[in-house]
Amino acid sequence: MRETLNNMPGEARTCPAVEISVIVPVFNEEESLPHLFERLFPALDGMKRPYEVIFINDGSRDATLPLLLQARKRRPGVTRVVDFNGNFGQHMAILAGFNLAKGSVVVTLDADLQNPPEEIPRMVEQVDGGHDVVGTIRKNRRDSLFRVTASRIVNRLTNRITGLALHDYGCMLRAYRRDVIDIINESAETTAFIPALAQKFATNPVEIEVSHNEREQGQSKYSLFRLIRLNFDLMTGFSLAPLQAVTMAGILISALSVLFAAYMFVRRLFVGPEAEGVFTLLAILFLLMGVTISCIGIEGEYVGRIYQEVRKRPRYVVRKIYEADEARG
Ligand code: UDP
Ligand code: MG
């Protein structure tokens, strides 16, 4: 018995299987990273289970990459760094992490410490307890009133339209069980919104409250414009409802226009041509033009995404992966 054990390849004994993979997308976070390292690693060490941290450098233009490589040197064996060839966005970065993650539980975390890494053990506990996706709801959310209100509206609307039920789509501190990660890895969409995608595949999801802090270092990497684009990804990626709503609106408006034209015709026969109503007519015309333009826009949103899918361009390009093992050599 003892002999067979001794004959086993060395690494099978010295390298316990990774149980927890933590994935952190990073974009220009040089100010936050030192604070993140200071809190993340002790929180993970405290769990006393084999873990790995995968940082994805999403095309940062500051000192992010050297800082990540430093962290990897300090903790070889548990830290891996993926260096993207440009800025492909937070969700693509997380997908790259999913592809590499070895753990049976995979946790995603923002680098800016708005969600405390100390919550990770609680989330892993939920997975151990049988949940396959652990979502989080930001308790006392510390963002601008505008962001909070906008996100409340978006969350409600998204649930109505996609038929999913999530309280907080924006909070990225989440945990996933291995089987869900495998399914996500198999789906090759170019515009993926991770929490919604996972929710779709989950069989026993749960949401827990976690605290939320103000971003202390650096600025949010999302401008208003990027947020709107992201939400279009979410909406179009999970339902055809906007498209169908447009069609219904088109039918309704056409029907009303026919009635309106009939009314004008009858009025002309009995009352004679009207000149004063010109501006009313203009107003109506402008309204219809607005409707038409937004309809074309929404159709364009889908066509654009179909275009992206058929091009089959890679979702992200990795310049280099700094693997844990090679740091030891
Ligand atoms: N991020 C990224 N690529 C991007 C934008 C953001 O990897 O193009 C990362 C960022 O470094 C952070 C996380 O995604 O770790 C969330 O970004 P941020 O805190 O700016 O978003 P917010 O909290 O304002 O929603
Ligand atoms: Mg943030």
Tab-separated table of C-alpha atoms and ligand atoms in Angstrom:
chain	number	residue	atom	x	y	z
A	1	MET	CA	0.000	0.000	0.000
A	2	ARG	CA	2.719	2.390	1.071
A	3	GLU	CA	4.705	1.618	-2.049
A	4	THR	CA	1.909	2.534	-4.394
A	5	LEU	CA	1.620	5.856	-2.629
A	6	ASN	CA	5.312	6.501	-3.026
A	7	ASN	CA	5.132	5.683	-6.693
A	8	MET	CA	2.589	8.354	-7.330
A	9	PRO	CA	3.853	11.305	-9.334
A	10	GLY	CA	5.261	13.971	-7.064
A	11	GLU	CA	2.863	16.739	-7.896
A	12	ALA	CA	-0.183	14.625	-7.158
A	13	ARG	CA	0.848	14.615	-3.528
A	14	THR	CA	2.366	18.041	-3.039
A	15	CYS	CA	-0.266	19.996	-4.980
A	16	PRO	CA	-3.673	19.636	-3.389
A	17	ALA	CA	-6.474	20.201	-5.861
A	18	VAL	CA	-7.601	23.816	-5.965
A	19	GLU	CA	-10.951	24.178	-4.251
A	20	ILE	CA	-11.599	27.878	-4.575
A	21	SER	CA	-10.764	30.074	-7.555
A	22	VAL	CA	-11.110	33.823	-7.139
A	23	ILE	CA	-11.324	35.841	-10.345
A	24	VAL	CA	-10.527	39.549	-10.340
A	25	PRO	CA	-10.831	41.669	-13.505
A	26	VAL	CA	-8.520	44.658	-13.291
A	27	PHE	CA	-8.525	47.813	-15.375
A	28	ASN	CA	-6.316	50.731	-14.326
A	29	GLU	CA	-6.493	49.948	-10.619
A	30	GLU	CA	-2.946	50.788	-9.474
A	31	GLU	CA	-4.268	52.708	-6.472
A	32	SER	CA	-6.626	49.972	-5.293
A	33	LEU	CA	-4.416	46.921	-5.826
A	34	PRO	CA	-2.114	47.226	-2.781
A	35	HIS	CA	-5.157	47.532	-0.519
A	36	LEU	CA	-6.796	44.614	-2.292
A	37	PHE	CA	-3.774	42.316	-1.774
A	38	GLU	CA	-3.637	43.335	1.865
A	39	ARG	CA	-7.185	42.134	2.478
A	40	LEU	CA	-7.869	39.448	-0.118
A	41	PHE	CA	-5.015	37.038	0.641
A	42	PRO	CA	-5.503	36.986	4.443
A	43	ALA	CA	-9.236	36.442	3.914
A	44	LEU	CA	-8.480	33.446	1.681
A	45	ASP	CA	-5.697	32.080	3.900
A	46	GLY	CA	-8.156	32.150	6.771
A	47	MET	CA	-10.360	29.588	5.052
A	48	LYS	CA	-7.576	26.985	5.211
A	49	ARG	CA	-8.539	25.483	1.876
A	50	PRO	CA	-6.444	25.324	-1.287
A	51	TYR	CA	-7.219	28.343	-3.442
A	52	GLU	CA	-5.976	30.279	-6.451
A	53	VAL	CA	-6.443	33.903	-7.464
A	54	ILE	CA	-6.640	34.745	-11.149
A	55	PHE	CA	-6.121	38.395	-12.016
A	56	ILE	CA	-7.051	39.511	-15.513
A	57	ASN	CA	-5.359	42.681	-16.628
A	58	ASP	CA	-7.916	44.162	-19.011
A	59	GLY	CA	-5.605	46.397	-21.025
A	60	SER	CA	-4.606	48.721	-18.191
A	61	ARG	CA	-2.437	51.665	-19.094
A	62	ASP	CA	-1.042	52.298	-15.616
A	63	ALA	CA	1.165	50.276	-13.271
A	64	THR	CA	-1.451	47.538	-12.838
A	65	LEU	CA	0.485	44.762	-14.610
A	66	PRO	CA	3.781	45.213	-12.711
A	67	LEU	CA	1.832	45.298	-9.447
A	68	LEU	CA	0.058	42.058	-10.326
A	69	LEU	CA	3.315	40.375	-11.282
A	70	GLN	CA	4.836	41.489	-8.010
A	71	ALA	CA	1.941	39.939	-6.112
A	72	ARG	CA	2.449	36.740	-8.048
A	73	LYS	CA	6.119	36.633	-7.108
A	74	ARG	CA	5.241	37.106	-3.486
A	75	ARG	CA	2.720	34.299	-3.546
A	76	PRO	CA	3.761	31.827	-6.196
A	77	GLY	CA	1.562	28.823	-6.591
A	78	VAL	CA	-1.671	30.617	-5.809
A	79	THR	CA	-1.592	33.664	-8.068
A	80	ARG	CA	-2.066	33.635	-11.825
A	81	VAL	CA	-2.105	36.691	-14.043
A	82	VAL	CA	-3.726	36.885	-17.473
A	83	ASP	CA	-2.621	39.846	-19.526
A	84	PHE	CA	-5.121	40.956	-22.159
A	85	ASN	CA	-3.956	42.505	-25.369
A	86	GLY	CA	-6.344	45.460	-24.938
A	87	ASN	CA	-9.481	46.508	-23.101
A	88	PHE	CA	-12.178	43.903	-23.702
A	89	GLY	CA	-14.396	44.754	-20.736
A	90	GLN	CA	-15.065	43.383	-17.304
A	91	HIS	CA	-17.333	40.552	-18.452
A	92	MET	CA	-14.890	39.233	-21.033
A	93	ALA	CA	-12.153	39.351	-18.407
A	94	ILE	CA	-14.283	37.251	-16.082
A	95	LEU	CA	-14.966	34.774	-18.900
A	96	ALA	CA	-11.230	34.414	-19.464
A	97	GLY	CA	-10.906	33.685	-15.756
A	98	PHE	CA	-13.679	31.086	-15.941
A	99	ASN	CA	-11.802	29.319	-18.715
A	100	LEU	CA	-8.696	28.983	-16.572
A	101	ALA	CA	-10.231	28.424	-13.163
A	102	LYS	CA	-9.569	25.014	-11.644
A	103	GLY	CA	-11.543	25.345	-8.425
A	104	SER	CA	-14.772	23.558	-7.606
A	105	VAL	CA	-16.080	26.922	-6.400
A	106	VAL	CA	-15.408	30.039	-8.456
A	107	VAL	CA	-15.794	33.498	-6.941
A	108	THR	CA	-15.725	36.782	-8.872
A	109	LEU	CA	-14.659	39.983	-7.154
A	110	ASP	CA	-14.065	43.605	-8.211
A	111	ALA	CA	-10.623	45.032	-7.625
A	112	ASP	CA	-11.840	48.303	-6.153
A	113	LEU	CA	-12.831	46.874	-2.727
A	114	GLN	CA	-16.392	48.166	-2.997
A	115	ASN	CA	-17.350	44.661	-1.931
A	116	PRO	CA	-15.257	43.327	0.942
A	117	PRO	CA	-13.171	40.198	0.195
A	118	GLU	CA	-13.930	39.173	3.788
A	119	GLU	CA	-17.369	38.088	2.556
A	120	ILE	CA	-15.895	35.319	0.384
A	121	PRO	CA	-15.988	32.603	3.094
A	122	ARG	CA	-19.694	33.272	3.616
A	123	MET	CA	-20.322	32.852	-0.075
A	124	VAL	CA	-18.339	29.618	-0.284
A	125	GLU	CA	-20.355	28.339	2.658
A	126	GLN	CA	-23.526	28.827	0.621
A	127	VAL	CA	-22.090	26.752	-2.219
A	128	ASP	CA	-21.062	24.050	0.246
A	129	GLY	CA	-24.635	24.151	1.468
A	130	GLY	CA	-25.868	23.092	-1.962
A	131	HIS	CA	-26.471	26.310	-3.894
A	132	ASP	CA	-24.976	26.424	-7.381
A	133	VAL	CA	-25.010	30.205	-7.814
A	134	VAL	CA	-24.615	32.671	-4.967
A	135	GLY	CA	-25.613	36.205	-5.857
A	136	THR	CA	-25.265	39.245	-3.682
A	137	ILE	CA	-27.381	42.257	-2.926
A	138	ARG	CA	-25.557	45.428	-2.026
A	139	LYS	CA	-26.554	46.469	1.483
A	140	ASN	CA	-26.536	50.280	1.965
A	141	ARG	CA	-25.192	50.738	-1.481
A	142	ARG	CA	-22.610	53.539	-1.611
A	143	ASP	CA	-22.857	54.976	-5.072
A	144	SER	CA	-24.263	58.226	-6.349
A	145	LEU	CA	-28.034	58.653	-6.108
A	146	PHE	CA	-28.192	58.637	-9.873
A	147	ARG	CA	-26.414	55.273	-10.140
A	148	VAL	CA	-28.565	53.729	-7.415
A	149	THR	CA	-31.859	54.901	-8.922
A	150	ALA	CA	-30.849	53.977	-12.455
A	151	SER	CA	-29.759	50.533	-11.375
A	152	ARG	CA	-32.999	49.956	-9.461
A	153	ILE	CA	-34.992	50.737	-12.595
A	154	VAL	CA	-32.731	48.592	-14.748
A	155	ASN	CA	-32.932	45.630	-12.348
A	156	ARG	CA	-36.743	45.723	-12.296
A	157	LEU	CA	-37.059	46.165	-16.037
A	158	THR	CA	-34.555	43.431	-16.765
A	159	ASN	CA	-36.388	40.961	-14.563
A	160	ARG	CA	-39.667	41.741	-16.296
A	161	ILE	CA	-38.217	41.423	-19.753
A	162	THR	CA	-35.859	38.482	-19.344
A	163	GLY	CA	-38.024	36.489	-16.990
A	164	LEU	CA	-35.098	36.069	-14.608
A	165	ALA	CA	-35.323	36.993	-10.959
A	166	LEU	CA	-32.273	38.762	-9.615
A	167	HIS	CA	-32.232	41.653	-7.210
A	168	ASP	CA	-28.949	43.141	-8.188
A	169	TYR	CA	-27.439	42.570	-11.605
A	170	GLY	CA	-24.583	44.962	-11.033
A	171	CYS	CA	-22.972	43.411	-8.001
A	172	MET	CA	-20.086	41.277	-9.150
A	173	LEU	CA	-19.179	39.612	-5.876
A	174	ARG	CA	-20.626	36.225	-6.775
A	175	ALA	CA	-19.878	32.542	-6.337
A	176	TYR	CA	-20.520	29.730	-8.799
A	177	ARG	CA	-20.289	25.968	-8.552
A	178	ARG	CA	-18.131	24.058	-11.027
A	179	ASP	CA	-21.016	22.705	-13.135
A	180	VAL	CA	-22.391	26.196	-13.805
A	181	ILE	CA	-18.930	27.418	-14.804
A	182	ASP	CA	-18.624	24.515	-17.257
A	183	ILE	CA	-21.909	25.437	-18.924
A	184	ILE	CA	-20.897	29.096	-19.190
A	185	ASN	CA	-17.566	28.074	-20.702
A	186	GLU	CA	-19.418	26.169	-23.374
A	187	SER	CA	-21.594	29.081	-24.451
A	188	ALA	CA	-19.665	31.208	-26.886
A	189	GLU	CA	-21.653	34.413	-27.039
A	190	THR	CA	-19.737	37.575	-27.745
A	191	THR	CA	-21.875	39.795	-25.560
A	192	ALA	CA	-22.302	37.945	-22.340
A	193	PHE	CA	-23.642	39.400	-19.141
A	194	ILE	CA	-22.283	37.004	-16.565
A	195	PRO	CA	-24.754	37.250	-13.644
A	196	ALA	CA	-27.740	36.882	-15.982
A	197	LEU	CA	-26.107	34.035	-17.890
A	198	ALA	CA	-25.361	32.162	-14.676
A	199	GLN	CA	-28.837	32.790	-13.337
A	200	LYS	CA	-30.263	31.207	-16.460
A	201	PHE	CA	-28.291	28.014	-15.910
A	202	ALA	CA	-28.650	27.877	-12.142
A	203	THR	CA	-30.907	25.278	-10.581
A	204	ASN	CA	-30.637	26.315	-6.956
A	205	PRO	CA	-29.524	29.951	-6.749
A	206	VAL	CA	-29.508	32.077	-3.649
A	207	GLU	CA	-28.874	35.750	-2.966
A	208	ILE	CA	-27.288	37.056	0.197
A	209	GLU	CA	-26.717	40.603	1.408
A	210	VAL	CA	-23.179	41.907	1.482
A	211	SER	CA	-21.924	45.294	2.538
A	212	HIS	CA	-20.944	47.842	-0.038
A	213	ASN	CA	-18.458	50.652	0.325
A	214	GLU	CA	-17.580	53.740	-1.564
A	215	ARG	CA	-14.801	53.395	-4.061
A	216	GLU	CA	-11.841	54.848	-2.184
A	217	GLN	CA	-9.126	54.744	-4.819
A	218	GLY	CA	-9.446	55.763	-8.417
A	219	GLN	CA	-12.657	56.284	-10.330
A	220	SER	CA	-15.384	54.057	-11.661
A	221	LYS	CA	-14.327	52.586	-14.982
A	222	TYR	CA	-17.838	52.976	-16.322
A	223	SER	CA	-18.925	56.196	-17.927
A	224	LEU	CA	-22.628	56.788	-18.437
A	225	PHE	CA	-22.234	55.784	-22.057
A	226	ARG	CA	-20.535	52.477	-21.219
A	227	LEU	CA	-23.249	51.714	-18.665
A	228	ILE	CA	-25.961	52.231	-21.257
A	229	ARG	CA	-24.138	49.956	-23.679
A	230	LEU	CA	-23.736	47.309	-21.007
A	231	ASN	CA	-27.435	47.392	-20.264
A	232	PHE	CA	-28.261	46.965	-23.912
A	233	ASP	CA	-26.061	43.873	-23.850
A	234	LEU	CA	-28.067	42.581	-20.924
A	235	MET	CA	-31.411	43.350	-22.517
A	236	THR	CA	-30.735	42.109	-26.034
A	237	GLY	CA	-28.680	39.173	-24.825
A	238	PHE	CA	-31.552	37.658	-22.946
A	239	SER	CA	-34.754	38.482	-24.743
A	240	LEU	CA	-36.373	39.604	-27.944
A	241	ALA	CA	-38.904	41.674	-26.006
A	242	PRO	CA	-37.633	45.106	-27.136
A	243	LEU	CA	-37.873	43.941	-30.720
A	244	GLN	CA	-41.407	42.671	-30.207
A	245	ALA	CA	-42.439	45.803	-28.342
A	246	VAL	CA	-41.296	47.853	-31.315
A	247	THR	CA	-43.364	45.779	-33.706
A	248	MET	CA	-46.439	46.125	-31.525
A	249	ALA	CA	-45.908	49.867	-31.221
A	250	GLY	CA	-45.521	50.094	-34.983
A	251	ILE	CA	-48.826	48.313	-35.560
A	252	LEU	CA	-50.595	50.491	-33.004
A	253	ILE	CA	-49.218	53.710	-34.445
A	254	SER	CA	-50.149	52.708	-37.992
A	255	ALA	CA	-53.700	51.932	-36.900
A	256	LEU	CA	-53.999	55.299	-35.173
A	257	SER	CA	-52.595	57.069	-38.225
A	258	VAL	CA	-55.205	55.464	-40.458
A	259	LEU	CA	-57.958	56.657	-38.107
A	260	PHE	CA	-56.399	60.106	-38.023
A	261	ALA	CA	-56.184	60.308	-41.826
A	262	ALA	CA	-59.803	59.198	-42.143
A	263	TYR	CA	-60.827	61.895	-39.699
A	264	MET	CA	-58.919	64.570	-41.671
A	265	PHE	CA	-60.557	63.393	-44.908
A	266	VAL	CA	-64.067	63.561	-43.502
A	267	ARG	CA	-63.323	66.915	-41.906
A	268	ARG	CA	-62.157	68.265	-45.244
A	269	LEU	CA	-65.361	67.143	-46.971
A	270	PHE	CA	-67.615	68.816	-44.421
A	271	VAL	CA	-65.629	71.701	-42.936
A	272	GLY	CA	-63.120	72.428	-45.704
A	273	PRO	CA	-59.305	72.483	-45.637
A	274	GLU	CA	-57.672	73.563	-42.432
A	275	ALA	CA	-54.599	75.771	-42.281
A	276	GLU	CA	-54.270	76.503	-38.595
A	277	GLY	CA	-53.745	72.868	-37.685
A	278	VAL	CA	-50.454	72.753	-39.509
A	279	PHE	CA	-48.385	72.882	-36.379
A	280	THR	CA	-50.340	70.145	-34.682
A	281	LEU	CA	-49.635	68.076	-37.710
A	282	LEU	CA	-45.956	68.933	-37.536
A	283	ALA	CA	-45.866	67.948	-33.895
A	284	ILE	CA	-47.423	64.611	-34.669
A	285	LEU	CA	-45.033	64.139	-37.543
A	286	PHE	CA	-42.040	64.786	-35.353
A	287	LEU	CA	-43.334	62.364	-32.792
A	288	LEU	CA	-43.693	59.677	-35.412
A	289	MET	CA	-40.238	60.440	-36.753
A	290	GLY	CA	-38.851	60.012	-33.279
A	291	VAL	CA	-40.593	56.705	-32.900
A	292	THR	CA	-39.307	55.550	-36.267
A	293	ILE	CA	-35.762	56.497	-35.504
A	294	SER	CA	-35.730	54.755	-32.146
A	295	CYS	CA	-37.249	51.666	-33.756
A	296	ILE	CA	-34.491	51.589	-36.318
A	297	GLY	CA	-32.031	52.033	-33.487
A	298	ILE	CA	-33.360	49.073	-31.543
A	299	GLU	CA	-33.359	46.884	-34.620
A	300	GLY	CA	-29.818	48.037	-35.171
A	301	GLU	CA	-28.887	46.874	-31.689
A	302	TYR	CA	-29.837	43.330	-32.641
A	303	VAL	CA	-28.382	43.494	-36.129
A	304	GLY	CA	-25.139	44.785	-34.658
A	305	ARG	CA	-24.968	41.899	-32.263
A	306	ILE	CA	-25.788	39.378	-34.967
A	307	TYR	CA	-22.977	40.919	-36.960
A	308	GLN	CA	-20.635	40.422	-34.047
A	309	GLU	CA	-21.652	36.799	-33.659
A	310	VAL	CA	-21.275	35.898	-37.310
A	311	ARG	CA	-17.856	37.488	-37.531
A	312	LYS	CA	-16.712	34.960	-34.928
A	313	ARG	CA	-13.992	37.268	-33.778
A	314	PRO	CA	-12.338	36.098	-30.556
A	315	ARG	CA	-14.003	37.558	-27.501
A	316	TYR	CA	-10.702	38.547	-26.016
A	317	VAL	CA	-7.050	38.195	-26.870
A	318	VAL	CA	-4.550	37.104	-24.271
A	319	ARG	CA	-1.049	38.464	-24.612
A	320	LYS	CA	0.455	36.227	-21.970
A	321	ILE	CA	-0.559	34.069	-19.049
A	322	TYR	CA	1.719	34.152	-16.051
A	323	GLU	CA	1.085	30.731	-14.581
A	324	ALA	CA	1.474	29.933	-10.941
A	325	ASP	CA	3.893	27.048	-11.458
A	326	GLU	CA	6.458	28.793	-13.558
A	327	ALA	CA	7.045	31.343	-10.782
A	328	ARG	CA	8.664	28.654	-8.658
A	329	GLY	CA	11.314	27.813	-11.225
B	1	UDP	N1	-13.077	46.571	-15.120
B	1	UDP	C1	-12.443	45.855	-16.144
B	1	UDP	N2	-12.565	46.302	-17.425
B	1	UDP	C2	-13.288	47.414	-17.746
B	1	UDP	C3	-13.953	48.110	-16.702
B	1	UDP	C4	-13.828	47.658	-15.409
B	1	UDP	O1	-11.785	44.856	-15.904
B	1	UDP	O2	-13.337	47.758	-18.914
B	1	UDP	C5	-12.935	46.090	-13.724
B	1	UDP	C6	-12.474	47.129	-12.722
B	1	UDP	O3	-11.062	47.196	-12.634
B	1	UDP	C7	-13.088	46.637	-11.443
B	1	UDP	C8	-14.395	46.018	-11.913
B	1	UDP	O4	-14.211	45.715	-13.294
B	1	UDP	O5	-12.297	45.622	-10.847
B	1	UDP	C9	-15.584	46.918	-11.694
B	1	UDP	O6	-15.347	48.192	-12.251
B	1	UDP	P1	-15.821	49.533	-11.538
B	1	UDP	O7	-15.548	49.451	-10.077
B	1	UDP	O8	-15.187	50.669	-12.263
B	1	UDP	O9	-17.372	49.508	-11.808
B	1	UDP	P2	-18.523	50.080	-10.846
B	1	UDP	O10	-18.217	49.618	-9.448
B	1	UDP	O11	-18.452	51.552	-10.977
B	1	UDP	O12	-19.772	49.456	-11.409
B	2	MG	MG	-16.707	49.513	-8.410
